[in-house]
Amino acid sequence: MDATIELIKDGPLVVKGVTQFHNSRGEPLKVEETLYLCRCGGSKNKPFCDGTHKKIGFSDDKN
């Protein structure tokens, strides 16, 4: 299976099909079938989404 990345409007990136995932220090992170990655910058569990985008009103729309 090839890796895919899907953008959820006003939400996270959905990543599927990865077998390895590392943080910015090169340390391996837990890989799951589907990963939800933060785009709003507010997650307390970066790089993973924790739903903060909904609380802060993150939007894809440019002002």
Short mmCIF file of N, CA and C in Angstrom, two decimals:
data_model
loop_
_atom_site.label_atom_id
_atom_site.label_comp_id
_atom_site.label_asym_id
_atom_site.label_seq_id
_atom_site.Cartn_x
_atom_site.Cartn_y
_atom_site.Cartn_z
N MET A 1 0.84 -1.19 0.00
CA MET A 1 0.00 0.00 0.00
C MET A 1 0.88 1.25 0.00
N ASP A 2 0.61 2.17 -0.89
CA ASP A 2 1.32 3.44 -0.94
C ASP A 2 0.79 4.37 0.15
N ALA A 3 1.66 5.19 0.67
CA ALA A 3 1.26 6.18 1.66
C ALA A 3 0.41 7.26 0.99
N THR A 4 -0.60 7.73 1.71
CA THR A 4 -1.45 8.81 1.21
C THR A 4 -1.57 9.88 2.29
N ILE A 5 -1.77 11.11 1.84
CA ILE A 5 -2.01 12.24 2.74
C ILE A 5 -3.26 12.95 2.25
N GLU A 6 -4.21 13.11 3.16
CA GLU A 6 -5.47 13.79 2.83
C GLU A 6 -5.62 15.00 3.74
N LEU A 7 -6.07 16.08 3.19
CA LEU A 7 -6.31 17.30 3.94
C LEU A 7 -7.77 17.35 4.35
N ILE A 8 -8.03 17.48 5.65
CA ILE A 8 -9.40 17.67 6.12
C ILE A 8 -9.62 19.17 6.27
N LYS A 9 -10.67 19.67 5.61
CA LYS A 9 -10.95 21.11 5.67
C LYS A 9 -11.03 21.57 7.12
N ASP A 10 -10.29 22.62 7.43
CA ASP A 10 -10.25 23.22 8.76
C ASP A 10 -9.79 22.24 9.83
N GLY A 11 -9.07 21.20 9.42
CA GLY A 11 -8.64 20.18 10.38
C GLY A 11 -7.26 19.64 10.06
N PRO A 12 -7.00 18.44 10.54
CA PRO A 12 -5.66 17.85 10.42
C PRO A 12 -5.37 17.25 9.05
N LEU A 13 -4.13 16.82 8.90
CA LEU A 13 -3.73 16.00 7.77
C LEU A 13 -3.96 14.54 8.18
N VAL A 14 -4.53 13.75 7.29
CA VAL A 14 -4.76 12.34 7.55
C VAL A 14 -3.74 11.55 6.74
N VAL A 15 -2.89 10.81 7.41
CA VAL A 15 -1.83 10.06 6.76
C VAL A 15 -2.11 8.56 6.93
N LYS A 16 -2.09 7.85 5.81
CA LYS A 16 -2.33 6.40 5.83
C LYS A 16 -1.22 5.70 5.07
N GLY A 17 -0.91 4.49 5.48
CA GLY A 17 0.02 3.66 4.73
C GLY A 17 1.49 3.86 5.05
N VAL A 18 1.82 4.55 6.14
CA VAL A 18 3.22 4.70 6.50
C VAL A 18 3.65 3.56 7.42
N THR A 19 4.89 3.15 7.27
CA THR A 19 5.41 2.06 8.11
C THR A 19 6.41 2.57 9.13
N GLN A 20 6.94 3.79 8.91
CA GLN A 20 7.87 4.42 9.83
C GLN A 20 7.52 5.89 9.94
N PHE A 21 7.70 6.42 11.16
CA PHE A 21 7.39 7.83 11.39
C PHE A 21 8.33 8.32 12.48
N HIS A 22 9.03 9.44 12.23
CA HIS A 22 10.01 9.96 13.17
C HIS A 22 9.73 11.43 13.48
N ASN A 23 10.10 11.84 14.70
CA ASN A 23 9.95 13.25 15.05
C ASN A 23 11.12 14.05 14.50
N SER A 24 11.16 15.34 14.81
CA SER A 24 12.20 16.22 14.26
C SER A 24 13.60 15.90 14.79
N ARG A 25 13.67 15.13 15.87
CA ARG A 25 14.97 14.70 16.41
C ARG A 25 15.39 13.33 15.88
N GLY A 26 14.58 12.77 14.98
CA GLY A 26 14.91 11.48 14.39
C GLY A 26 14.47 10.30 15.23
N GLU A 27 13.75 10.56 16.30
CA GLU A 27 13.29 9.48 17.17
C GLU A 27 12.03 8.85 16.59
N PRO A 28 11.94 7.52 16.61
CA PRO A 28 10.76 6.86 16.05
C PRO A 28 9.51 7.14 16.90
N LEU A 29 8.40 7.34 16.22
CA LEU A 29 7.12 7.53 16.88
C LEU A 29 6.24 6.33 16.56
N LYS A 30 5.25 6.11 17.40
CA LYS A 30 4.33 5.00 17.20
C LYS A 30 3.58 5.18 15.88
N VAL A 31 3.56 4.13 15.09
CA VAL A 31 2.86 4.16 13.80
C VAL A 31 1.55 3.41 13.94
N GLU A 32 0.49 4.05 13.51
CA GLU A 32 -0.82 3.42 13.48
C GLU A 32 -1.31 3.40 12.04
N GLU A 33 -2.37 2.66 11.80
CA GLU A 33 -2.90 2.53 10.44
C GLU A 33 -3.24 3.90 9.85
N THR A 34 -3.80 4.78 10.68
CA THR A 34 -4.14 6.13 10.27
C THR A 34 -3.57 7.11 11.30
N LEU A 35 -2.86 8.12 10.81
CA LEU A 35 -2.30 9.16 11.67
C LEU A 35 -2.98 10.48 11.35
N TYR A 36 -3.29 11.25 12.38
CA TYR A 36 -3.89 12.57 12.21
C TYR A 36 -2.86 13.58 12.70
N LEU A 37 -2.35 14.39 11.79
CA LEU A 37 -1.29 15.33 12.11
C LEU A 37 -1.82 16.76 12.22
N CYS A 38 -1.38 17.46 13.26
CA CYS A 38 -1.82 18.82 13.55
C CYS A 38 -1.38 19.79 12.46
N ARG A 39 -2.30 20.68 12.07
CA ARG A 39 -1.97 21.78 11.17
C ARG A 39 -2.16 23.13 11.83
N CYS A 40 -2.92 23.18 12.92
CA CYS A 40 -3.25 24.47 13.53
C CYS A 40 -2.14 24.99 14.43
N GLY A 41 -1.25 24.11 14.87
CA GLY A 41 -0.16 24.51 15.74
C GLY A 41 -0.52 24.53 17.21
N GLY A 42 -1.77 24.23 17.56
CA GLY A 42 -2.21 24.31 18.94
C GLY A 42 -2.25 23.00 19.70
N SER A 43 -2.03 21.89 19.03
CA SER A 43 -2.12 20.59 19.69
C SER A 43 -1.14 20.48 20.84
N LYS A 44 -1.58 19.89 21.94
CA LYS A 44 -0.70 19.61 23.08
C LYS A 44 0.02 18.28 22.88
N ASN A 45 -0.28 17.58 21.77
CA ASN A 45 0.28 16.27 21.48
C ASN A 45 0.96 16.26 20.11
N LYS A 46 1.64 17.37 19.76
CA LYS A 46 2.29 17.48 18.46
C LYS A 46 3.28 16.34 18.25
N PRO A 47 3.37 15.82 17.06
CA PRO A 47 2.80 16.32 15.81
C PRO A 47 1.37 15.86 15.56
N PHE A 48 0.78 15.17 16.53
CA PHE A 48 -0.54 14.59 16.34
C PHE A 48 -1.64 15.58 16.71
N CYS A 49 -2.76 15.45 16.03
CA CYS A 49 -3.92 16.28 16.28
C CYS A 49 -4.60 15.83 17.58
N ASP A 50 -5.01 16.81 18.40
CA ASP A 50 -5.78 16.48 19.60
C ASP A 50 -7.14 17.19 19.61
N GLY A 51 -7.54 17.73 18.47
CA GLY A 51 -8.84 18.38 18.35
C GLY A 51 -8.83 19.87 18.67
N THR A 52 -7.68 20.42 19.01
CA THR A 52 -7.59 21.83 19.37
C THR A 52 -8.07 22.74 18.25
N HIS A 53 -7.91 22.32 17.00
CA HIS A 53 -8.34 23.16 15.87
C HIS A 53 -9.82 23.57 16.00
N LYS A 54 -10.64 22.70 16.55
CA LYS A 54 -12.06 23.02 16.72
C LYS A 54 -12.24 24.07 17.81
N LYS A 55 -11.47 23.94 18.89
CA LYS A 55 -11.60 24.86 20.03
C LYS A 55 -11.14 26.27 19.68
N ILE A 56 -10.11 26.37 18.83
CA ILE A 56 -9.54 27.69 18.51
C ILE A 56 -10.09 28.28 17.21
N GLY A 57 -10.95 27.52 16.54
CA GLY A 57 -11.56 28.03 15.31
C GLY A 57 -10.62 28.07 14.12
N PHE A 58 -9.68 27.13 14.05
CA PHE A 58 -8.75 27.07 12.93
C PHE A 58 -9.51 26.99 11.62
N SER A 59 -9.05 27.74 10.63
CA SER A 59 -9.73 27.76 9.33
C SER A 59 -8.70 27.74 8.20
N ASP A 60 -9.04 27.05 7.13
CA ASP A 60 -8.22 27.05 5.93
C ASP A 60 -8.36 28.36 5.16
N ASP A 61 -9.43 29.08 5.40
CA ASP A 61 -9.70 30.32 4.67
C ASP A 61 -8.67 31.38 5.04
N LYS A 62 -8.19 32.08 4.02
CA LYS A 62 -7.27 33.18 4.26
C LYS A 62 -8.06 34.44 4.56
N ASN A 63 -7.57 35.21 5.50
CA ASN A 63 -8.26 36.45 5.89
C ASN A 63 -7.90 37.57 4.95
#
